[in-house]
Coordinates of C-alpha atoms and ligand atoms in Angstrom, one line a residue:
X224 CA -41.8 31.8 40.5
X225 CA -44.1 28.8 40.2
X226 CA -44.5 26.6 43.4
X227 CA -45.3 23.1 44.2
X228 CA -49.1 22.4 44.5
X229 CA -49.1 21.8 48.3
X230 CA -52.6 20.1 48.6
X231 CA -51.7 17.6 45.9
X232 CA -48.3 16.9 47.6
X233 CA -50.0 16.5 50.9
X234 CA -52.5 14.1 49.6
X235 CA -50.1 12.0 47.8
X236 CA -47.4 12.0 50.5
X237 CA -49.9 10.9 53.2
X238 CA -50.2 7.6 51.2
X239 CA -46.4 7.1 51.6
X240 CA -45.5 7.9 55.2
X241 CA -41.8 7.9 56.0
X242 CA -41.0 5.1 58.6
X243 CA -38.7 5.7 61.4
X244 CA -35.4 5.0 59.6
X245 CA -32.5 6.9 58.1
X246 CA -31.8 6.6 54.2
X247 CA -28.6 7.2 52.2
X248 CA -28.5 7.3 48.3
X249 CA -25.2 5.6 47.9
X250 CA -23.2 4.0 45.1
X251 CA -26.0 1.6 44.4
X252 CA -28.7 4.2 44.8
X253 CA -31.2 3.5 47.7
X254 CA -31.1 -0.4 48.5
X255 CA -32.6 -2.0 51.6
X256 CA -35.5 -4.3 52.8
X257 CA -38.3 -3.7 50.5
X258 CA -40.8 -2.9 53.2
X259 CA -38.9 0.2 54.2
X260 CA -38.8 1.6 50.6
X261 CA -42.3 2.9 49.9
X262 CA -41.8 6.6 50.9
X263 CA -38.2 6.5 49.7
X264 CA -39.3 5.6 46.1
X265 CA -42.3 8.0 46.2
X266 CA -39.8 10.7 47.0
X267 CA -37.3 9.5 44.4
X268 CA -40.2 10.1 41.9
X269 CA -40.4 13.7 43.0
X270 CA -36.6 14.0 42.6
X271 CA -36.7 12.4 39.1
X272 CA -39.2 14.9 38.1
X273 CA -37.1 17.8 39.3
X274 CA -34.1 16.4 37.6
X275 CA -36.0 16.4 34.3
X276 CA -37.3 19.9 34.8
X277 CA -33.8 21.1 35.7
X278 CA -32.5 19.5 32.4
X279 CA -35.2 21.2 30.3
X280 CA -37.5 18.2 30.2
X281 CA -34.9 15.7 29.2
X282 CA -36.0 12.0 30.0
X283 CA -34.8 10.7 33.3
X284 CA -34.8 6.9 33.9
X285 CA -35.7 5.3 37.2
X286 CA -34.9 1.7 37.9
X287 CA -36.4 -0.3 40.6
X288 CA -33.9 -3.2 41.4
X289 CA -31.7 -4.5 44.3
X290 CA -29.2 -6.2 41.9
X291 CA -27.6 -9.2 43.4
X292 CA -29.2 -8.6 46.9
X293 CA -31.5 -11.3 48.3
X294 CA -35.2 -11.3 47.2
X295 CA -36.7 -9.5 50.2
X296 CA -34.5 -6.4 49.4
X297 CA -35.2 -3.8 46.7
X298 CA -34.0 -0.5 45.6
X299 CA -34.0 2.4 43.2
X300 CA -31.5 4.2 40.9
X301 CA -31.8 7.2 38.7
X302 CA -30.4 7.4 35.2
X303 CA -29.3 10.7 33.8
X304 CA -30.1 11.6 30.1
X305 CA -27.4 10.0 28.3
X306 CA -27.8 6.7 30.2
X307 CA -25.1 7.3 32.8
X308 CA -25.6 7.3 36.7
X309 CA -27.3 10.2 38.4
X310 CA -24.7 13.2 38.7
X311 CA -23.0 12.9 42.0
X312 CA -24.1 16.2 43.4
X313 CA -27.8 15.1 43.3
X314 CA -27.1 12.1 45.5
X315 CA -27.2 14.5 48.5
X316 CA -30.5 15.8 47.4
X317 CA -32.0 12.4 47.1
X318 CA -30.7 11.6 50.6
X319 CA -32.1 14.8 51.9
X320 CA -35.5 14.4 50.4
X321 CA -35.8 10.7 51.6
X322 CA -35.1 11.9 55.1
X323 CA -37.5 14.8 55.4
X324 CA -39.5 14.0 58.5
X325 CA -43.0 15.6 57.6
X326 CA -44.6 16.9 54.5
X327 CA -43.7 20.4 55.4
X328 CA -40.1 19.4 55.5
X329 CA -40.4 17.7 52.2
X330 CA -42.0 20.9 50.6
X331 CA -39.4 23.2 52.1
X332 CA -36.6 21.0 50.8
X333 CA -38.2 20.9 47.3
X334 CA -38.6 24.6 47.4
X335 CA -34.9 25.1 48.5
X336 CA -33.8 23.0 45.6
X337 CA -36.0 24.9 43.2
X338 CA -34.3 28.2 44.3
X339 CA -30.8 27.1 44.8
X340 CA -30.6 25.1 41.6
X341 CA -32.8 27.5 39.7
X342 CA -35.2 24.9 38.6
X343 CA -38.1 26.3 36.4
X344 CA -41.3 24.2 37.7
X345 CA -43.2 25.3 34.6
X346 CA -40.9 23.2 32.3
X347 CA -42.0 19.6 31.5
X348 CA -40.8 16.6 33.3
X349 CA -40.4 13.2 31.5
X350 CA -39.5 10.1 33.3
X351 CA -39.3 6.5 32.2
X352 CA -39.0 3.5 34.6
X353 CA -38.6 -0.2 34.8
X354 CA -38.1 -2.9 37.5
X355 CA -36.6 -6.3 37.9
X356 CA -38.5 -9.5 38.7
X357 CA -38.8 -8.9 42.6
X358 CA -42.3 -9.3 43.8
X359 CA -42.1 -6.1 45.7
X360 CA -41.4 -4.2 42.4
X361 CA -45.1 -3.8 41.5
X362 CA -46.2 -1.8 44.6
X363 CA -43.0 0.2 44.6
X364 CA -43.8 1.2 41.0
X365 CA -47.1 2.6 42.3
X366 CA -45.4 4.6 44.9
X367 CA -43.0 5.9 42.2
X368 CA -46.0 6.8 39.9
X369 CA -47.5 8.7 42.8
X370 CA -44.3 10.6 43.3
X371 CA -44.2 11.6 39.6
X372 CA -47.9 12.8 39.9
X373 CA -46.6 15.6 42.5
X374 CA -45.0 17.6 39.6
X375 CA -47.2 16.3 36.8
X376 CA -44.4 14.4 35.1
X377 CA -45.1 12.6 31.8
X378 CA -44.3 9.0 32.4
X379 CA -43.7 5.7 30.6
X380 CA -43.6 2.3 32.4
X381 CA -41.4 0.0 30.6
X382 CA -42.3 -2.9 32.9
X383 CA -39.8 -5.6 33.7
X384 CA -36.3 -4.8 32.2
X385 CA -32.7 -5.5 33.0
X386 CA -31.0 -2.4 34.5
X387 CA -28.9 -1.9 31.4
X388 CA -31.8 -2.0 29.1
X389 CA -33.4 1.0 31.0
X390 CA -30.0 2.9 30.6
X391 CA -30.1 2.1 26.9
X392 CA -33.7 3.3 26.6
X393 CA -33.2 6.6 28.4
X394 CA -30.2 7.4 26.2
X395 CA -32.2 6.4 23.0
X396 CA -35.1 8.8 24.0
X397 CA -32.7 11.6 24.6
X398 CA -30.8 11.3 21.5
X399 CA -33.6 10.4 19.0
X400 CA -33.4 12.6 15.8
X401 CA -29.9 13.9 16.6
X402 CA -26.5 12.7 15.1
X403 CA -26.0 10.8 18.3
X404 CA -29.2 8.8 18.0
X405 CA -28.5 5.7 19.9
X406 CA -31.2 3.3 18.7
X407 CA -34.8 2.5 19.1
X408 CA -36.1 3.1 22.6
X409 CA -37.5 -0.3 23.3
X410 CA -36.2 -3.6 24.5
X411 CA -36.9 -4.9 20.9
X412 CA -34.7 -2.1 19.6
X413 CA -31.9 -2.9 22.1
X414 CA -32.0 -6.6 21.0
X415 CA -31.9 -5.7 17.2
X416 CA -29.0 -3.3 17.7
X417 CA -26.9 -5.9 19.7
X418 CA -27.8 -8.9 17.6
X419 CA -27.0 -7.2 14.3
X420 CA -23.5 -6.0 15.5
X421 CA -22.8 -9.5 17.0
X422 CA -23.5 -11.2 13.8
X423 CA -21.0 -8.9 11.9
X424 CA -18.5 -9.7 14.4
X425 CA -18.6 -13.6 14.2
X426 CA -19.5 -13.8 10.5
X427 CA -17.6 -16.7 8.7
X428 CA -16.2 -18.0 12.0
X429 CA -16.8 -21.3 13.4
X430 CA -19.4 -21.4 16.0
X431 CA -18.1 -22.3 19.5
X432 CA -19.8 -25.1 21.6
X433 CA -22.8 -24.1 23.7
X434 CA -22.3 -21.6 26.6
X435 CA -24.1 -22.5 29.7
X436 CA -25.6 -19.3 31.3
X437 CA -26.7 -19.0 34.9
X438 CA -29.3 -16.1 35.1
X439 CA -29.5 -16.1 39.0
X440 CA -33.2 -16.7 38.7
X441 CA -33.6 -13.2 37.9
X442 CA -34.6 -10.7 35.1
X443 CA -31.7 -11.8 32.8
X444 CA -33.5 -15.2 32.2
X445 CA -36.7 -14.0 30.6
X446 CA -34.9 -11.1 28.8
X447 CA -32.1 -13.4 27.4
X448 CA -34.8 -15.8 26.2
X449 CA -36.5 -12.8 24.4
X450 CA -33.2 -11.9 22.9
X451 CA -31.8 -15.3 21.7
X452 CA -34.2 -15.5 18.5
X453 CA -32.6 -12.3 17.3
X454 CA -29.3 -13.9 17.1
X455 CA -30.6 -16.4 14.3
X456 CA -28.4 -19.2 15.8
X457 CA -25.1 -17.3 15.7
X458 CA -24.6 -18.4 19.4
X459 CA -25.6 -21.5 21.2
X460 CA -26.6 -20.8 24.8
X461 CA -28.1 -23.2 27.5
X462 CA -29.8 -21.1 30.1
X463 CA -30.0 -22.4 33.8
X464 CA -31.3 -20.9 36.9
X465 CA -34.1 -19.3 35.1
X466 CA -36.9 -19.8 37.8
X467 CA -38.3 -16.2 38.1
X468 CA -41.7 -17.8 39.4
X469 CA -40.2 -18.5 42.7
X470 CA -38.9 -15.2 43.9
X471 CA -37.1 -16.7 47.0
X472 CA -34.6 -18.3 44.6
X473 CA -33.4 -14.9 43.2
X474 CA -29.6 -14.8 43.6
X475 CA -29.7 -17.8 45.9
X476 CA -26.7 -20.1 45.6
X477 CA -26.3 -18.7 42.1
X478 CA -25.5 -15.7 40.1
X479 CA -22.4 -13.6 39.5
X480 CA -21.9 -12.4 43.0
X481 CA -22.3 -15.9 44.5
X482 CA -19.7 -17.3 42.0
X483 CA -17.2 -14.5 42.5
X484 CA -17.4 -14.4 46.3
X485 CA -17.5 -18.1 46.8
X486 CA -15.1 -18.9 43.9
X487 CA -17.3 -21.8 42.9
X488 CA -20.0 -22.6 40.3
X489 CA -23.7 -22.3 41.3
X490 CA -24.9 -25.1 43.5
X491 CA -26.5 -27.8 41.5
X492 CA -24.8 -27.0 38.2
X493 CA -22.8 -29.9 37.0
X494 CA -19.7 -28.7 35.1
X495 CA -17.9 -30.5 32.4
X496 CA -14.1 -29.9 31.9
X497 CA -13.1 -27.1 29.5
X498 CA -16.7 -26.1 28.9
X499 CA -17.8 -22.4 29.1
X500 CA -20.0 -21.2 31.9
X501 CA -21.1 -17.6 32.7
X502 CA -23.3 -16.0 35.3
X503 CA -25.4 -12.8 35.4
X504 CA -26.4 -11.2 38.6
X505 CA -30.1 -10.5 39.6
X506 CA -30.5 -7.3 37.4
X507 CA -28.0 -8.4 34.5
X508 CA -25.4 -5.7 34.8
X509 CA -22.7 -8.0 36.0
X510 CA -21.1 -11.1 34.3
X511 CA -18.4 -13.5 35.3
X512 CA -17.3 -16.6 33.3
X513 CA -15.8 -19.9 34.7
X514 CA -14.7 -23.4 33.7
X515 CA -13.5 -26.5 35.3
X516 CA -10.0 -27.6 34.4
X517 CA -8.9 -31.2 33.5
X518 CA -8.0 -31.7 37.2
X519 CA -11.5 -30.7 38.3
X520 CA -10.4 -27.3 39.8
X521 CA -12.8 -24.5 39.4
X522 CA -11.4 -21.5 37.6
X523 CA -12.9 -18.1 37.6
X524 CA -12.7 -15.6 34.8
X525 CA -13.8 -12.4 36.6
X526 CA -14.1 -8.7 35.5
X527 CA -10.4 -8.5 35.5
X528 CA -10.0 -11.3 33.2
X529 CA -12.8 -9.9 30.9
X530 CA -11.0 -6.4 30.9
X531 CA -7.7 -8.1 29.9
X532 CA -9.4 -10.0 27.2
X533 CA -11.2 -6.9 25.9
X534 CA -8.1 -4.7 26.0
X535 CA -5.9 -7.2 24.3
X536 CA -8.5 -7.7 21.5
X537 CA -9.2 -4.0 20.9
X538 CA -5.5 -3.1 20.8
X539 CA -5.0 -5.8 18.2
X540 CA -7.9 -4.6 16.2
X541 CA -6.8 -0.9 16.3
X542 CA -3.3 -1.9 15.0
X543 CA -4.8 -4.1 12.3
X544 CA -7.0 -1.3 11.2
X545 CA -3.9 0.9 10.9
X546 CA -5.4 3.4 13.4
X547 CA -3.2 3.0 16.4
X548 CA -3.2 6.7 17.1
X549 CA -6.3 5.8 19.1
X550 CA -5.3 5.5 22.7
X551 CA -6.5 2.4 24.6
X552 CA -6.7 2.6 28.5
X553 CA -8.0 0.4 31.3
X554 CA -9.6 1.5 34.6
X555 CA -9.7 -0.7 37.6
X556 CA -10.3 -0.3 41.4
X557 CA -8.1 -1.6 44.2
X558 CA -9.9 -4.9 44.1
X559 CA -8.5 -5.7 40.7
X560 CA -6.1 -8.7 41.2
X561 CA -2.3 -7.5 41.1
X562 CA -1.5 -10.0 38.5
X563 CA -4.1 -8.5 36.2
X564 CA -2.6 -5.0 36.6
X565 CA 0.9 -6.5 35.8
X566 CA -0.5 -8.2 32.7
X567 CA -2.2 -5.0 31.3
X568 CA 0.8 -2.8 32.1
X569 CA 3.7 -5.1 31.3
X570 CA 2.3 -7.5 28.5
X571 CA -0.2 -5.4 26.8
X572 CA 1.6 -2.1 27.6
X573 CA -1.7 -0.3 28.2
X574 CA -2.0 2.6 30.7
X575 CA -4.1 1.4 33.9
X576 CA -5.6 3.9 36.3
X577 CA -7.0 2.9 39.7
X578 CA -10.0 4.7 41.0
X579 CA -12.3 4.4 44.1
X580 CA -15.0 1.6 44.2
X581 CA -18.2 2.4 42.5
X582 CA -18.9 2.4 38.8
X583 CA -19.4 6.0 38.5
X584 CA -15.7 6.6 39.3
X585 CA -14.7 4.1 36.8
X586 CA -17.0 5.4 34.2
X587 CA -15.6 9.0 34.6
X588 CA -12.1 8.0 34.4
X589 CA -12.6 5.7 31.3
X590 CA -13.9 8.9 29.4
X591 CA -10.3 10.2 29.4
X592 CA -9.1 7.7 26.9
X593 CA -10.2 7.3 23.3
X594 CA -11.1 3.8 24.1
X595 CA -11.6 3.2 27.9
X596 CA -12.1 -0.3 29.1
X597 CA -13.4 -0.4 32.6
X598 CA -14.2 -3.3 34.9
X599 CA -14.8 -4.0 38.7
X600 CA -13.4 -7.5 39.6
X601 CA -17.1 -8.4 40.5
X602 CA -17.8 -8.4 36.7
X603 CA -19.5 -5.0 36.3
X604 CA -17.9 -2.9 33.4
X605 CA -17.9 -1.9 29.8
X606 CA -15.8 -0.2 27.1
X607 CA -16.4 3.5 26.1
X608 CA -15.7 4.7 22.8
X609 CA -15.0 8.7 22.8
X610 CA -16.8 10.6 20.1
X611 CA -13.3 11.2 18.4
X612 CA -12.5 7.5 18.3
X613 CA -15.9 6.9 16.9
X614 CA -15.3 9.4 14.2
X615 CA -11.9 7.9 13.3
X616 CA -13.3 4.3 13.3
X617 CA -16.3 5.4 11.1
X618 CA -14.1 7.2 8.6
X619 CA -11.5 4.5 8.3
X620 CA -11.9 2.4 5.2
X621 CA -8.5 0.8 5.4
X622 CA -5.9 0.7 2.6
X623 CA -6.1 -3.1 2.2
X624 CA -8.7 -5.8 2.8
X625 CA -7.3 -6.8 6.2
X626 CA -7.6 -3.2 7.5
X627 CA -11.0 -2.9 6.1
X628 CA -12.1 -5.9 8.1
X629 CA -10.6 -4.6 11.2
X630 CA -12.2 -1.3 11.0
X631 CA -15.5 -3.0 10.3
X632 CA -15.1 -5.1 13.4
X633 CA -14.3 -2.0 15.5
X634 CA -17.5 -0.3 14.3
X635 CA -19.6 -3.3 15.2
X636 CA -17.8 -3.6 18.5
X637 CA -18.8 -0.1 19.4
X638 CA -22.4 -1.1 18.6
X639 CA -22.3 -4.3 20.6
X640 CA -20.9 -2.8 23.7
X641 CA -23.5 -0.7 25.8
X642 CA -22.0 2.7 26.0
X643 CA -24.2 3.8 28.8
X644 CA -23.3 1.3 31.6
X645 CA -21.9 -2.2 32.3
X646 CA -24.2 -4.7 30.7
X647 CA -24.1 -8.4 31.1
X648 CA -25.7 -9.1 27.8
X649 CA -23.3 -6.8 25.9
X650 CA -20.3 -8.1 27.8
X651 CA -21.3 -11.6 27.1
X652 CA -21.4 -11.0 23.4
X653 CA -18.1 -9.1 23.7
X654 CA -16.4 -12.1 25.3
X655 CA -18.1 -14.5 22.9
X656 CA -16.9 -12.6 19.9
X657 CA -13.3 -12.6 20.9
X658 CA -13.4 -16.4 21.8
X659 CA -15.0 -17.1 18.6
X660 CA -12.7 -14.8 16.5
X661 CA -9.7 -16.6 18.1
X662 CA -11.3 -19.9 18.5
X663 CA -10.1 -20.0 22.0
X664 CA -11.3 -22.3 25.0
X665 CA -11.7 -20.8 28.2
X666 CA -8.4 -22.2 29.3
X667 CA -6.5 -20.3 26.5
X668 CA -8.1 -17.2 27.6
X669 CA -7.1 -17.9 31.2
X670 CA -3.6 -18.3 30.3
X671 CA -3.0 -14.6 29.9
X672 CA -2.0 -14.5 33.5
X673 CA -2.4 -16.4 36.7
X674 CA -4.4 -14.6 39.5
X675 CA -2.6 -14.2 42.8
X676 CA -4.6 -15.9 45.5
X677 CA -6.9 -13.3 47.1
X678 CA -9.4 -13.1 50.0
X679 CA -11.9 -10.6 50.9
X680 CA -12.9 -10.4 54.4
X681 CA -15.8 -8.5 56.1
X682 CA -15.1 -7.0 59.7
X683 CA -18.0 -6.0 61.7
X684 CA -17.1 -2.9 63.7
X685 CA -18.8 -0.5 66.0
X686 CA -18.5 2.6 63.7
X687 CA -17.2 2.1 60.1
X688 CA -17.2 5.9 59.6
X689 CA -14.1 6.3 61.5
X690 CA -12.3 4.6 58.7
X691 CA -11.0 7.4 56.2
X692 CA -9.2 6.3 53.0
X693 CA -7.1 8.2 50.4
X694 CA -5.2 7.1 47.2
X695 CA -8.2 5.5 45.5
X696 CA -9.1 3.8 48.9
X697 CA -5.8 2.0 49.1
X698 CA -4.5 3.7 52.2
X699 CA -6.2 4.7 55.5
X700 CA -5.4 8.1 57.0
X701 CA -7.7 7.4 60.0
X702 CA -7.6 6.0 62.6
X703 CA -4.2 7.4 63.1
X704 CA -1.3 4.8 63.0
X705 CA -3.4 1.9 61.5
X706 CA -1.8 2.2 58.1
X707 CA 1.6 1.9 59.4
X708 CA 0.7 -1.3 61.2
X709 CA -1.0 -2.7 58.0
X710 CA 2.2 -1.8 56.0
X711 CA 4.4 -3.6 58.6
X712 CA 2.3 -6.8 58.4
X713 CA 2.1 -6.7 54.5
X714 CA 6.0 -6.4 54.3
X715 CA 6.2 -9.8 55.8
X716 CA 4.3 -11.6 52.8
X717 CA 5.8 -12.5 49.5
X718 CA 3.9 -10.4 46.8
X719 CA 1.8 -9.2 49.8
X720 CA -0.9 -6.4 49.1
X721 CA -3.8 -5.5 51.5
X722 CA -6.1 -2.6 52.0
X723 CA -9.0 -1.7 54.2
X724 CA -12.0 0.5 53.4
X725 CA -15.5 1.0 54.8
X726 CA -18.2 -0.6 52.5
X727 CA -20.4 1.9 50.8
X728 CA -23.4 -0.7 50.7
X729 CA -23.1 -2.7 53.9
X730 CA -22.3 -1.9 57.6
X731 CA -19.0 -3.5 57.4
X732 CA -15.3 -2.8 56.8
X733 CA -13.8 -4.7 54.0
X734 CA -10.3 -6.1 54.1
X735 CA -8.6 -7.3 50.8
X736 CA -5.5 -9.2 50.8
X737 CA -3.4 -11.1 48.2
X738 CA 0.0 -12.7 48.4
X739 CA 2.0 -15.4 46.7
X740 CA 0.3 -18.5 48.1
X741 CA -3.3 -19.5 49.4
X742 CA -2.0 -20.0 53.0
X743 CA -0.1 -16.8 53.1
X744 CA -3.0 -14.9 51.6
X745 CA -5.3 -16.2 54.2
X746 CA -3.0 -15.3 57.0
X747 CA -2.4 -11.8 55.7
X748 CA -6.2 -11.3 55.4
X749 CA -7.0 -12.6 58.8
X750 CA -4.2 -10.7 60.6
X751 CA -5.3 -7.5 58.9
X752 CA -8.8 -8.3 59.8
X753 CA -7.8 -8.7 63.5
X754 CA -6.0 -5.4 63.4
X755 CA -9.1 -3.6 62.2
X756 CA -11.2 -5.3 64.7
X757 CA -9.0 -4.2 67.5
X758 CA -8.9 -0.7 66.4
X759 CA -12.7 -0.3 66.6
X760 CA -14.3 -2.9 68.7
X761 CA -14.3 -0.9 71.9
X762 CA -14.3 -4.1 73.7
X763 CA -17.8 -5.0 72.3
X764 CA -18.6 -8.0 70.2
X765 CA -16.5 -11.2 69.9
X766 CA -13.2 -11.1 67.8
X767 CA -13.9 -13.5 64.9
X768 CA -12.1 -16.7 65.5
X769 CA -10.3 -16.8 62.2
X770 CA -8.7 -13.3 63.0
X771 CA -5.2 -14.5 64.1
Ligands
NG1_871 P1 -19.0 -1.7 48.7 O1 -20.0 -2.4 49.5 O2 -18.8 -0.3 48.7 O3 -17.6 -2.5 48.7 C1 -20.0 -3.1 46.6 C2 -18.9 -3.6 45.6 C3 -18.6 -2.6 44.5 C4 -19.8 -2.1 43.8 C5 -20.9 -1.7 44.8 C6 -22.2 -1.3 44.2 C7 -17.0 -5.0 46.1 C8 -15.9 -5.3 46.9 N1 -17.7 -4.0 46.4 O4 -19.4 -2.0 47.1 O5 -17.7 -3.0 43.8 O6 -20.2 -3.0 42.9 O7 -21.2 -2.7 45.7 O8 -23.0 -2.5 43.9 O9 -17.3 -5.8 45.2
ZN872 ZN1 -26.4 -5.7 39.3

């Protein structure tokens, strides 16, 4: 059995010593203050090479980003060969490698992986990587490159990219020359593919007024500017918050996360009634829309609204093409607004599944449908077309011109939508397609249903690990008795719904509540927040004042 070159590993690992900290590869990969990440990223490089060797030299992607987090944070996520997230069972290996206390422990763990997973170290390793605009990205890429040297991986540095671009490129590289070939493995190839499909989708339709796009001062700004010329004027976009030269501005008072959580537009953006606005997050995998109503109220069109719009449009197209044997389904998490679930089930008559938080859960569930639409309320999501749906769509010519046009649109739609992961560029083109096809203003889109007022509250507790959930995180089984207490409170509120779960990315417990009116929603959220605090404060800390 081949072994790791220990001298090589020692020399490289000594350049990237582990600090006194504990790391976890979670739903968002590793994510934390950038200054703590050097050893983690070095070791993630080793893991990426092992994963590639395990998969017979298939290309593994590695993205250095901290998405919507503040500028001083950074992180890393691995991408599996078809552009999907790293297989769940390898997350524990990532965590274990990152926490090995010495070079010896590191080598031992690598060898234990080699033997238990039957990894043939003589196989090639191929890894590609990219990063967002964070200043820490440059030195972290160097740490990653050192990690990749440990097992002599062949690497390609794609420089600055959006997260979904790296997922796309990874899939292209692994499918090149096969019947599943996904496209040219470059940013340019990605732009060409999306633009060509979008032009087919809006052909002959009257162009809408310009969309104002907030890029959160992140990588979406330079990349969308690169992309726009490919659209040949098929879409008018006015880009704002594009200052990537001032790193401290990244995600600051702007971007999809700010807009969704604050339920307001980016600070400094002057909004005109009935115009369209959209925000990306810092690595351009999340998208939310919004507008200002005639009475100046701010209206958010979040991931749930995008899912509803997409499902409605796809169901209509499938019918119009005469291929309604294709099943369309929607996947949400418990954070989806109750009114959106009602709309999908009762007005669109589509099956809706609810899964645990984290895109990998949504993605997995969406694969069960011919066409699976999945979105988190925060704007991260996509639409997956199964191989059999694609086959049907590609072989349908239609028995009349209307059917032929619908089938052509479905084909283009499957090209415009990134099949690997939620992609803000793709999702934006999807929304713009539908609004252009229908000649809808954001207000008309918004009329599908009215969101129930909702509130998300963070509760800082002593130990969030004591909160254990079941039923797609909608019920707590531990601490004992707490769920009954929650249910008793919820019962008192009209249209009340509330659930509690520990965050996977922050050291807090999240409380979600919705009810018929804003005051009732707030009261519900704060009463449940207080309950959670009382169950786990152990008398420490101060009970937040708003907790009734
Ligand atoms: P946690 O911190 O586990 O709630 C958050 C988001 C998720 C997902 C992950 C990964 C909410 C309520 N939670 O997870 O939807 O996007 O981050 O970034 O938005
Ligand atoms: Zn993101």
